[in-house]
Coordinates of C-alpha atoms in Angstrom, one line a residue:
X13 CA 59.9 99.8 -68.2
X14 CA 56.6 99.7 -70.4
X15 CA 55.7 95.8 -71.5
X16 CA 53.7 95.4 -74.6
X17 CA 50.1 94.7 -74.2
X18 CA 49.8 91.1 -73.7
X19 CA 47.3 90.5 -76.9
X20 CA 46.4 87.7 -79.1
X21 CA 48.7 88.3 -81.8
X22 CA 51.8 88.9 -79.1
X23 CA 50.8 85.4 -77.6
X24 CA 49.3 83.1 -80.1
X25 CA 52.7 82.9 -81.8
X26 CA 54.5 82.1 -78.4
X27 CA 51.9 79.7 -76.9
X28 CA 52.6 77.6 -80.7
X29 CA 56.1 77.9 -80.7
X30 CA 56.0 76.0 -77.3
X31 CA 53.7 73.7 -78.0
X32 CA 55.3 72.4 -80.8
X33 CA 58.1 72.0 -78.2
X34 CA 55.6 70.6 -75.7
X35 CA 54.6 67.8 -78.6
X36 CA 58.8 66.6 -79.2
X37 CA 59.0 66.5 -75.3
X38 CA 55.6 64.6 -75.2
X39 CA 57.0 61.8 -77.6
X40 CA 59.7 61.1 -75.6
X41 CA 57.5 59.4 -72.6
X42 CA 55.1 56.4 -72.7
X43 CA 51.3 56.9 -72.2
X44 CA 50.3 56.6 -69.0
X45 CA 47.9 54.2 -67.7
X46 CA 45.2 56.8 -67.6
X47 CA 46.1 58.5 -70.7
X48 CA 45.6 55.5 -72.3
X49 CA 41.7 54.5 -70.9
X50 CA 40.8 57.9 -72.2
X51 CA 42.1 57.0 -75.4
X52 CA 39.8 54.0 -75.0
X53 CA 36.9 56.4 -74.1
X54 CA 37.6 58.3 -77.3
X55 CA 36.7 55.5 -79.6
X56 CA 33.2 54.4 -77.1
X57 CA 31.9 58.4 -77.0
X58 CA 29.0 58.8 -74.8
X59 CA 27.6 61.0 -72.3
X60 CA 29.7 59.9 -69.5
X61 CA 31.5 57.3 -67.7
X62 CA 31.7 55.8 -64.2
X63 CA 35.1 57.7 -63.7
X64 CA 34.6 61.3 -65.2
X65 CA 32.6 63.4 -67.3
X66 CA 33.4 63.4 -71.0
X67 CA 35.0 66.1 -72.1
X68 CA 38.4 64.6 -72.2
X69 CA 37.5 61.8 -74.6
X70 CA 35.7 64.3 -76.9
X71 CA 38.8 66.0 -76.8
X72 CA 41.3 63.0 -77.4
X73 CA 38.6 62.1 -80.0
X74 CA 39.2 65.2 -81.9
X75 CA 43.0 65.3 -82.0
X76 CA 43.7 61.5 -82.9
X77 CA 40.6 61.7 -85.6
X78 CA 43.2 64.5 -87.2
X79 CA 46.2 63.2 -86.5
X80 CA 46.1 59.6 -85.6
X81 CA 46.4 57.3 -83.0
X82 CA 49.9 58.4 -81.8
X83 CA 51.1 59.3 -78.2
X84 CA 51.9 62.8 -79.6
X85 CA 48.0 63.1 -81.0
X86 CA 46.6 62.2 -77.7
X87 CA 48.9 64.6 -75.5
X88 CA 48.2 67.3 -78.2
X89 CA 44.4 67.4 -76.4
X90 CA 46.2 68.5 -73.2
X91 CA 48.8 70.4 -74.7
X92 CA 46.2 72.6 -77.0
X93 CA 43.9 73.2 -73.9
X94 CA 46.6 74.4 -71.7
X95 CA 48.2 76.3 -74.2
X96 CA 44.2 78.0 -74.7
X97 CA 44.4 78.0 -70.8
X98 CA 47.8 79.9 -71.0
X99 CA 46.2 82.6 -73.0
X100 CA 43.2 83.3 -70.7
X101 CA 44.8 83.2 -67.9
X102 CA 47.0 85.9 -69.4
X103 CA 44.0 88.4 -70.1
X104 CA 42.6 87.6 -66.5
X105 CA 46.1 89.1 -65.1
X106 CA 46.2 92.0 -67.7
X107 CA 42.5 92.8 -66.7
X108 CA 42.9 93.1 -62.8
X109 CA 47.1 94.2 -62.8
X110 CA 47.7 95.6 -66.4
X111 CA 50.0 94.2 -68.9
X112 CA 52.8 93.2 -66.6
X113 CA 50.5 91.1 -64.4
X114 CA 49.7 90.1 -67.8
X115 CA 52.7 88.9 -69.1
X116 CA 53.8 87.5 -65.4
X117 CA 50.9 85.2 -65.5
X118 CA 51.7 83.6 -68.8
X119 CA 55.3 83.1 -67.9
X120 CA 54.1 81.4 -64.4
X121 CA 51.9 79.8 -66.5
X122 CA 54.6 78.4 -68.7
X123 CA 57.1 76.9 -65.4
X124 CA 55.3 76.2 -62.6
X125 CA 54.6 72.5 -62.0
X126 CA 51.0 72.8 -61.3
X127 CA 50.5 73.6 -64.7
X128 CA 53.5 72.2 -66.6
X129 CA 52.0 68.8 -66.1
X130 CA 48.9 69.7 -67.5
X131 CA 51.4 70.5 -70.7
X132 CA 52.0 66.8 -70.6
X133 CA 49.3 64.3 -69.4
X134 CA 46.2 64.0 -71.2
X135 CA 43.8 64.2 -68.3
X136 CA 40.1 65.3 -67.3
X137 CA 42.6 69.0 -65.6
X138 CA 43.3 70.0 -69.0
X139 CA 39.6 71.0 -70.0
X140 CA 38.5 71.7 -66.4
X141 CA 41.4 74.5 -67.0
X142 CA 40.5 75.9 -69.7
X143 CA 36.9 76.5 -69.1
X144 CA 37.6 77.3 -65.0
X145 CA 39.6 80.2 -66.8
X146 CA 37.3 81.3 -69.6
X147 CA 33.9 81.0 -67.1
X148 CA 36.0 83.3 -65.0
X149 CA 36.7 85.7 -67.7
X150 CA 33.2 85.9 -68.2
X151 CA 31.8 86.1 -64.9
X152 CA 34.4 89.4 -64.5
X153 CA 32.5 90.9 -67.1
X154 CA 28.9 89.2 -65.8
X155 CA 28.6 89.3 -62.5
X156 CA 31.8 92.0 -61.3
X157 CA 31.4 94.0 -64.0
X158 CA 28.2 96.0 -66.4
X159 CA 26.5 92.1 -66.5
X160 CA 25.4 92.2 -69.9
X161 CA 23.2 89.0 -71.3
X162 CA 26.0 87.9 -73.1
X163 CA 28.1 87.9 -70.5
X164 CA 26.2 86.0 -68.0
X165 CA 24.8 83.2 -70.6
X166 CA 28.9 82.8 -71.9
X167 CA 29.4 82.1 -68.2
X168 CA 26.7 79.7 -67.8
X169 CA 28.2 77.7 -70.7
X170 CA 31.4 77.8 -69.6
X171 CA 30.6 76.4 -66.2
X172 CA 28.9 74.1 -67.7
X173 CA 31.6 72.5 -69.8
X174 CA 33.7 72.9 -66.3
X175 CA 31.3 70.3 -64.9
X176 CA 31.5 68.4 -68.0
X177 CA 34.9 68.1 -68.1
X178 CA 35.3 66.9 -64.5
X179 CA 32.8 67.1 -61.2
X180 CA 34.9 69.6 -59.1
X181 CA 34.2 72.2 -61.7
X182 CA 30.6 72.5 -59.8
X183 CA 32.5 74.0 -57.1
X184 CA 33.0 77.1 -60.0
X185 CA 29.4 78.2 -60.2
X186 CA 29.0 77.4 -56.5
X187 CA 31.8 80.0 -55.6
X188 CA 30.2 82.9 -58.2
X189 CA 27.1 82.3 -56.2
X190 CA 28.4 82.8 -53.4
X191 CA 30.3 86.1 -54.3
X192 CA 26.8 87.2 -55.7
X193 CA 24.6 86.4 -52.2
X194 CA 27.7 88.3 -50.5
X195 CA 27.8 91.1 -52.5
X196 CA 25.0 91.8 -54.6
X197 CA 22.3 89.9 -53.2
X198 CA 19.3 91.3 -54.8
X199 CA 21.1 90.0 -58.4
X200 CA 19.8 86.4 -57.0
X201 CA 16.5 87.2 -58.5
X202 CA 18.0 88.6 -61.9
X203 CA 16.9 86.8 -64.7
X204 CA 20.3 86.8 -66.3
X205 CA 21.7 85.0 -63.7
X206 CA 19.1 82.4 -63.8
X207 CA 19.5 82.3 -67.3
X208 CA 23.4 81.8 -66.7
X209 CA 22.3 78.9 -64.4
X210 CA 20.1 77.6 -67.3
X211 CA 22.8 77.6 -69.8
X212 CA 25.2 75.6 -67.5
X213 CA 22.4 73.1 -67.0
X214 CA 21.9 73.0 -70.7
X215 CA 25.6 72.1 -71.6
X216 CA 25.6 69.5 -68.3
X217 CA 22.6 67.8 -68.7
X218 CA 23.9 65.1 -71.2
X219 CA 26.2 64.1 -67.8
X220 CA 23.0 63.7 -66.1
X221 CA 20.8 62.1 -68.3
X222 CA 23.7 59.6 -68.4
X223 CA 23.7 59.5 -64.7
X224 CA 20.3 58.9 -64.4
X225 CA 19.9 56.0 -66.2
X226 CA 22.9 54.4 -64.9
X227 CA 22.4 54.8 -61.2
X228 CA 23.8 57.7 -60.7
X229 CA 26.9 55.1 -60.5
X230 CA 29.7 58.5 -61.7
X231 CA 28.6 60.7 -58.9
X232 CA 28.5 58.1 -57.0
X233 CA 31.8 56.6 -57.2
X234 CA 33.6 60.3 -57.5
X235 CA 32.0 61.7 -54.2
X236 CA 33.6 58.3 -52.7
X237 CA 36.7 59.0 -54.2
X238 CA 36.9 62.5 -53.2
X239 CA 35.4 61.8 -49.8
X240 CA 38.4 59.1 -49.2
X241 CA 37.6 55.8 -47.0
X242 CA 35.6 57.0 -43.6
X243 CA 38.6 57.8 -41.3
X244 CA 39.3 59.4 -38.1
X245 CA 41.0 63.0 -38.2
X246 CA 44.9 62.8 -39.3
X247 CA 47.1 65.5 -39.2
X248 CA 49.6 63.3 -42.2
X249 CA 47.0 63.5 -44.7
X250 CA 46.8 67.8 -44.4
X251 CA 50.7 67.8 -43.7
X252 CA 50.8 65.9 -47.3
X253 CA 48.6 68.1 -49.2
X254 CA 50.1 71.5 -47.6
X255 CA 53.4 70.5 -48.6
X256 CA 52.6 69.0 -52.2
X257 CA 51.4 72.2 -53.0
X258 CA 54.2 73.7 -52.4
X259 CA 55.9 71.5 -54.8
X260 CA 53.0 72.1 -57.4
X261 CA 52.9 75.6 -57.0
X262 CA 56.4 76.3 -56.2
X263 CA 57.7 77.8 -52.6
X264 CA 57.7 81.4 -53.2
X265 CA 54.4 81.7 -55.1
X266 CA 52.4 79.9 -52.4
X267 CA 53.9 81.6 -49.9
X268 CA 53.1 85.3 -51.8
X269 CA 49.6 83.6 -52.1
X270 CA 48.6 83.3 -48.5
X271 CA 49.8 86.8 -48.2
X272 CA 47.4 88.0 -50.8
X273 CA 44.6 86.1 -49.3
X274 CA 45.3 87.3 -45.9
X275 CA 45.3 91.0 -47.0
X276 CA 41.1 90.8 -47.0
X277 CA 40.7 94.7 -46.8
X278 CA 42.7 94.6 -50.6
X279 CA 40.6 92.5 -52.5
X280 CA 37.0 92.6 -50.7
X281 CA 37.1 96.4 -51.6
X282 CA 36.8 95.6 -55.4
X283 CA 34.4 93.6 -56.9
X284 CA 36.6 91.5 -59.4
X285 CA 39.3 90.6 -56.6
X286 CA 36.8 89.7 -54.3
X287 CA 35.0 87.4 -56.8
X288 CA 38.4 85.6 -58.0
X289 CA 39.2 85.5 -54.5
X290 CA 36.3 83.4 -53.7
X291 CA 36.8 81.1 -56.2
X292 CA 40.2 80.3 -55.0
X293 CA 39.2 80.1 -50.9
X294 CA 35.8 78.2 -51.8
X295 CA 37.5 75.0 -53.5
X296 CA 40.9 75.4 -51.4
X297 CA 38.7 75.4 -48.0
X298 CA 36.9 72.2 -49.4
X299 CA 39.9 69.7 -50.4
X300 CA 41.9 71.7 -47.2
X301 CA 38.1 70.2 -45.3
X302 CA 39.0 67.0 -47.0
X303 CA 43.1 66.4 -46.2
X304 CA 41.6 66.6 -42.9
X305 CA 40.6 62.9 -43.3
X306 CA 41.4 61.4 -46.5
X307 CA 44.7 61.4 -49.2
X308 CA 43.8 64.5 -51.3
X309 CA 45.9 64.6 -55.4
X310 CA 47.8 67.4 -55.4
X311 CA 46.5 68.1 -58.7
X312 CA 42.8 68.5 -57.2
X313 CA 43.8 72.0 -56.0
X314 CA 44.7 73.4 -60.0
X315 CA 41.1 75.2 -59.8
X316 CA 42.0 77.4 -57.3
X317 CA 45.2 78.5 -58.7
X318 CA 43.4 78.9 -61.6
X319 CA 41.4 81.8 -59.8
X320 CA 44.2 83.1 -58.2
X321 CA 46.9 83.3 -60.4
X322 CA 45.4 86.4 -62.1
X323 CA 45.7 88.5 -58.2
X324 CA 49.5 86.9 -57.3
X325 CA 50.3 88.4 -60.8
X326 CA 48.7 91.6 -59.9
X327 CA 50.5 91.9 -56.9
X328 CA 53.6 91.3 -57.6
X329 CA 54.0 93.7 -60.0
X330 CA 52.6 96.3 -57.7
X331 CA 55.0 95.8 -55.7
X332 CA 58.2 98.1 -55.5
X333 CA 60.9 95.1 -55.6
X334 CA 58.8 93.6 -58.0
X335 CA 61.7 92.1 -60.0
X336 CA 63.4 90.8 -57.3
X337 CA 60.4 88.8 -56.3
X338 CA 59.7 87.9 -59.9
X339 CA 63.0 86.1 -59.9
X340 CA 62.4 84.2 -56.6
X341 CA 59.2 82.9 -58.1
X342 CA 60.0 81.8 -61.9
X343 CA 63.7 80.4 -60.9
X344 CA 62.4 78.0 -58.3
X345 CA 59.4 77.0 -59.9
X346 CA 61.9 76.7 -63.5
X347 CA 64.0 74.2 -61.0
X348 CA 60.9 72.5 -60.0
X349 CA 59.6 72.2 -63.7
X350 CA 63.3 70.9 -64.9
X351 CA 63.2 68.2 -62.4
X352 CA 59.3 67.4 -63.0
X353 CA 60.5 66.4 -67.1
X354 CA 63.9 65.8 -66.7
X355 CA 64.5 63.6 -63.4
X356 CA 67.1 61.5 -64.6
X357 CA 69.4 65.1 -65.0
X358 CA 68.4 66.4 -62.3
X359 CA 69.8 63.6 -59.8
X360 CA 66.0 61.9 -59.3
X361 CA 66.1 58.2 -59.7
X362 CA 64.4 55.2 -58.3
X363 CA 61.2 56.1 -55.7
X364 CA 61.7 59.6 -56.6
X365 CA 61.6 59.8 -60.4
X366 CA 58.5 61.0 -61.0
X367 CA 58.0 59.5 -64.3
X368 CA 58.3 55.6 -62.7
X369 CA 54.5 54.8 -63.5
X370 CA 55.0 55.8 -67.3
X371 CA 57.7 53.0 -67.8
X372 CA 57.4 49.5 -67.6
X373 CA 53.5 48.8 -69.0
X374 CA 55.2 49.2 -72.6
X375 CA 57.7 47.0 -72.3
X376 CA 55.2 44.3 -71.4
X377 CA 52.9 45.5 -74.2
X378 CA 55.8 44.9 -76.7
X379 CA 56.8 41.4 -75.3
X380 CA 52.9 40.7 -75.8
X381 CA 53.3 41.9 -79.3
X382 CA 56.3 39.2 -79.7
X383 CA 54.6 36.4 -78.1
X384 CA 50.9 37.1 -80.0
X385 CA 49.7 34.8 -82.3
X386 CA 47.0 35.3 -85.1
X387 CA 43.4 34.6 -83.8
X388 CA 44.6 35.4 -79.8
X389 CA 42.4 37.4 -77.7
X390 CA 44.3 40.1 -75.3
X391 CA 43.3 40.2 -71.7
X392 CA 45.0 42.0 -68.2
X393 CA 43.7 42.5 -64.8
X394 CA 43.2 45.9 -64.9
X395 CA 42.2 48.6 -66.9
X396 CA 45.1 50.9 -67.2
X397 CA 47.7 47.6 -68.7
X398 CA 44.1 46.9 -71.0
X399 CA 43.8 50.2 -71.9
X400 CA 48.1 50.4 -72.7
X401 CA 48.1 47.0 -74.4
X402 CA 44.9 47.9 -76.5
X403 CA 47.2 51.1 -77.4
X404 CA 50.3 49.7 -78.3
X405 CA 49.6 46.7 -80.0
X406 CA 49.0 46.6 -83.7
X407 CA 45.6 47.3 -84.7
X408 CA 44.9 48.2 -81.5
X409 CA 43.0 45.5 -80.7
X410 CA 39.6 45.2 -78.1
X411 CA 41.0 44.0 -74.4
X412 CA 39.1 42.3 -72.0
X413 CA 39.4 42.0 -68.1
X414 CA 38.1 38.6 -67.5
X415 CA 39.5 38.6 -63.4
X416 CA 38.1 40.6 -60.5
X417 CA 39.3 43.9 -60.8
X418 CA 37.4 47.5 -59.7
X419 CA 34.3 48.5 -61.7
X420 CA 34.9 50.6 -64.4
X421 CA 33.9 50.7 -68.5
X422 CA 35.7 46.9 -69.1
X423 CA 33.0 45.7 -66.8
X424 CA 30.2 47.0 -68.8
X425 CA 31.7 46.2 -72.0
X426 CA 32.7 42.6 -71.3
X427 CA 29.4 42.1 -69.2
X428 CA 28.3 39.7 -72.1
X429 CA 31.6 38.1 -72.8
X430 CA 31.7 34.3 -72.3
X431 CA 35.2 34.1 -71.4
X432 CA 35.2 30.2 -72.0
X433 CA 35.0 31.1 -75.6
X434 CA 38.4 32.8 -75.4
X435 CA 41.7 32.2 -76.1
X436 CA 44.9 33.8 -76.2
X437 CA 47.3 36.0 -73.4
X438 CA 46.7 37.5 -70.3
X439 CA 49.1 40.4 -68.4
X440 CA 49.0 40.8 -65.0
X441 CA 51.3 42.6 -62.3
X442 CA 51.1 39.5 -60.0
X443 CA 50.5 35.8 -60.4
X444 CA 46.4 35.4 -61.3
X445 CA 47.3 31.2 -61.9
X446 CA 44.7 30.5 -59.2
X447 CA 41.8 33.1 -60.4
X448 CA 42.8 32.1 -64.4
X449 CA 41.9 28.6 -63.7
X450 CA 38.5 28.8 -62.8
X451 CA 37.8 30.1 -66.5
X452 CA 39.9 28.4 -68.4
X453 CA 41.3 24.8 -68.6
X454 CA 44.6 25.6 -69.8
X455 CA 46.9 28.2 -68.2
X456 CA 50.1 28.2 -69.4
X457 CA 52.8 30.7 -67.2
X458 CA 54.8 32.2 -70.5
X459 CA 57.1 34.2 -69.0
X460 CA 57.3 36.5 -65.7
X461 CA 59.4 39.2 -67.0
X462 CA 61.7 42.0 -64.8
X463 CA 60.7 45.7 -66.5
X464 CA 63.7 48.2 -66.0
X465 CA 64.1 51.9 -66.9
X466 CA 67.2 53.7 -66.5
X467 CA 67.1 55.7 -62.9
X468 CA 63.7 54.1 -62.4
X469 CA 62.4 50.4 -60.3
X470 CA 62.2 47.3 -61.2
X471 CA 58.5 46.0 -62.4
X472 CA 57.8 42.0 -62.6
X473 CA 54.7 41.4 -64.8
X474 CA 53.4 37.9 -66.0
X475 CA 52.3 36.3 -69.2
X476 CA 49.8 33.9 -69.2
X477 CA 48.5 31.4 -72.7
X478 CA 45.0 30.9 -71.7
X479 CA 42.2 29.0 -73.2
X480 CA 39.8 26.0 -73.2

C-alpha cells in the first residue's frame, strides 16, 4: 500500500482539527499549580527566572495577549507548540524511513503519553520540543548532510531557543558535537560550525546576561534540582525511572527502541542515524547517570524520544510484519493515553488518578473569592496556590507570600513589601497560626475547608483574616 506524502498541506489541516479538540479537552481541567506561575511570568517578561529559561512565558504571553486570560489561552501555548512539534517530527521520520515512517511518527506523536501531556500542560517541554525537533531537522541537513551556511546557522538558532526554553536543551548541541568529533572531526575547525555555535550563543545570551547579574542563582538552583539531594547509589530511584518510561512511552515502543539502539552496525553506517542516535543515547545515558542517585521526572527523558522517534518509525515500517507491530504499538499507547485524560473512565481513582494535583487549589480559590472583601490583600504559602489564586480571582489580583516558603520570583517581588501594612486573607495547606502571628496582630482562622473531586482525595486548606 502506497501512503501519501506526509506534507504540509496533508498535515496542517489534521494537526488543527485536533487542536481544536485538544483546546475543548483543555477546558475541562483546572490550571495546574505550575501552569499558573508561568502565567504569572507572562505578565513580569524578562530574561529569565530562578526556575527556567523564558521561553514558556513569552509563549503564554503571546497566546493570552490574543485571546485572554482563560485556561484555554494559556494551554493553547502548549497545544500550538506540540501540534508544530507534531509536524516536524513527521518530516524527520519521512526523511530517514519515507512517507510511512512519516505518517507512523505523527500518529505516535498523536497517542503516546510522553507527548499527549505536552498536548495538555503548559510547561517549559512544550518549546524544548519544538525546537529539539526543528534544530534536529536542521542539523540533518548541516552537519549529516551537504552542510550549507544556512543550514548550520538555522541549527545554531534553533539550539539556542532549545536552551532558552529549558537548560537540558544544552545537552542538544552537546550531542551534535559529539557526533561531529566522532565522525567528521576535521569539521571541528569549520567555520560554519563555529558560526552555528555563535548563533546559539546569540539567541541564549539574554539567559546569561540574566544569570550573570543575578548570581548565576537559575543554573544554580536547576543543576541542584537535576543533580537531586547528595545520596548514596539506589537501585529504586533507576527501577522508577526505567519503569515510568515505559508508561510515558508505552511498552511496545520502548521495547522496539532498545532494539534499535542495540542494532549499532544499522545506524553508525549512515550519517543521519548515527547523529539522531546520539542525541537520543547522549541525554538518555545522563538522566539514566542521574536515577542512579536521585528521583529523575519522567518527563525529563521527552528529548531523547524526540531524537528517536524519527528511527523507531523508520524501522518499523521496514519491517515485514510491520502492521502487526504497528498495532501493538498505537493500541497500547491509545490505552495509556485514554487513561492519562480520562482516569475517572478508565477505573483510576484516588492515589492513582493522575489529574489529583489539578483539583482542589480552585475550589479554595473560589471560597477566597466568596469570603473577599473590597480593599483585602491576597496572600498563600506558596507559589503555585499564589500563582492559582492570582489566576482565578477577579482581576486577577497581585499575591504575596509573606511566610517562609522556597526561593522563587514571590521572593524577589515582595522583597520590599512591609507586610505590617497588609491586610486581608491568607491560603495555606496546613495551619501557619504560629508563623502568621509574628506579622500580624490579628489572625483570624475563617474556615479550614475539606476539597473533594469525584474519584480523587480529599484536600484540607485554611483561610486565614489577617492584619494589624
Amino acid at each position: 500500500m502506497r501512503l501519501p506524502v506526509p506534507t504540509s498541506q496533508r498535515l496542517l489541516p489534521l494537526l488543527a482539527a485536533f487542536v481544536m479538540v485538544q483546546c475543548i479537552y483543555n477546558k475541562t481541567l483546572p490550571l495546574s499549580g505550575d501552569e499558573a506561575y508561568y502565567w504569572v511570568w507572562s505578565h513580569h517578561l524578562q530574561a529569565g527566572y530562578h526556575d527556567h529559561p523564558p521561553a514558556i512565558a513569552l509563549l503564554i504571553a503571546f497566546t493570552t495577549r490574543l485571546w485572554g486570560d482563560s485556561v484555554v489561552a494559556v494551554r493553547l501555548a502548549a497545544a500550538l507548540a506540540m501540534a508544530a512539534t507534531v509536524f516536524v517530527q513527521a518530516r524527520l521520520a519521512a526523511r530517514i524511513g519515507g512517507d510511512k515512517a512519516g505518517w507512523l511518527a505523527f500518529l505516535l506523536c498523536l497517542l503516546l503519553p510522553a507527548f499527549e501531556m505536552g498536548f495538555t500542560l503548559a510547561t517549559p517541554d512544550d518549546p524544548l520540543a519544538l525546537f529539539w525537533s526543528t534544530g534536529l531537522l536542521f542539523a540533518l541537513s548541516a552537519v549529516a548532510g551537504a552542510g550549507r551556511w544556512r543550514d548550520y546557522v538555522g541549527m545554531g538558532l534553533f539550539c539556542g531557543l532549545a536552551m532558552a526554553s529549558k537548560y537540558t536543551g544544552v545537552l542538544l548541541p552537546l550531542s551534535v558535537t559529539l557526533f561531529v568529533a566522532l565522525r567528521r572531526p576535521r569539521d571541528l575547525l569549520s567555520p560554519k560550525l563555529w558560526a552555528a555555535g555563535a548563533a546559539a550563543l546569540a539567541v541564549f545570551s539574554p539567559v546569561l546576561w540574566w544569570n550573570a547579574t543575578h548570581g548565576f542563582e537559575s543554573f544554580l538552583f536547576q543543576y541542584r534540582h537535576g543533580s537531586g539531594e547528595a545520596t548514596p547509589f539506589d537501585i529504586q530511584h533507576l527501577l522508577q525511572f526505567l519503569g515510568g518510561q515505559f508508561l510515558v512511552l508505552s511498552p511496545v515502543p520502548a521495547v522496539l527502541l532498545i532494539v534499535v539502539a542495540a542494532r549499532w552496525r544499522d545506524w553508525w553506517q549512515n550519517s543521519e542515524r548515527s547523529l539522531l542516535m546520539l542525541c537520543f543515547l547522549v541525554p538518555m545515558a545522563l538522566f539514566l547517570e542521574k536515577a542512579l542517585f536521585a528521583k529523575i521526572q519522567l518527563n525529563w527523558a521527552l528529548p531523547a524520544y524526540l531524537s528517536a522517534l524519527p528511527l523507531l518509525s523508520a524501522f518499523i515500517v521496514a519491517q515485514k510484519r510491520r502492521w502487526l507491530l504497528i498495532a501493538a504499538c498505537l493500541l497500547p499507547a491509545l490505552a495509556l493515553t485514554l487513561a492519562l485524560k480520562f482516569p475517572l473512565q478508565m477505573g483510576l481513582t484516588g492515589k492513582h488518578n493522575p489529574h489529583n494535583r489539578l483539583y482542589g487549589p480552585e475550589t479554595a480559590a473560589r471560597e477566597i473569592e466568596r469570603l473577599r472583601q473590597p480593599g483585602d490583600a491576597i496572600m498563600a504559602d506558596h507559589l503555585q496556590r499564589a500563582a492559582l489564586l492570582s489566576f482565578y480571582l477577579s482581576g486577577h489580583p497581585r499575591a504575596y507570600i509573606p511566610t517562609e516558603s522556597r526561593f522563587s520570583e514571590y521572593t524577589r517581588w515582595d522583597r520590599d513589601v512591609d507586610f505590617s501594612t497588609l491586610h486581608g486573607l491568607y491560603l495555606s495547606d496546613d495551619d501557619r497560626s504560629v508563623e502568621l502571628g509574628r506579622l500580624f496582630t490579628s489572625v483570624e482562622l475563617v474556615e479550614k475547608m475539606h476539597s473533594f473531586h469525584a474519584g480523587g482525595r480529599e484536600q484540607s486548606y485554611y483561610i486565614f483574616r489577617v492584619g494589624n
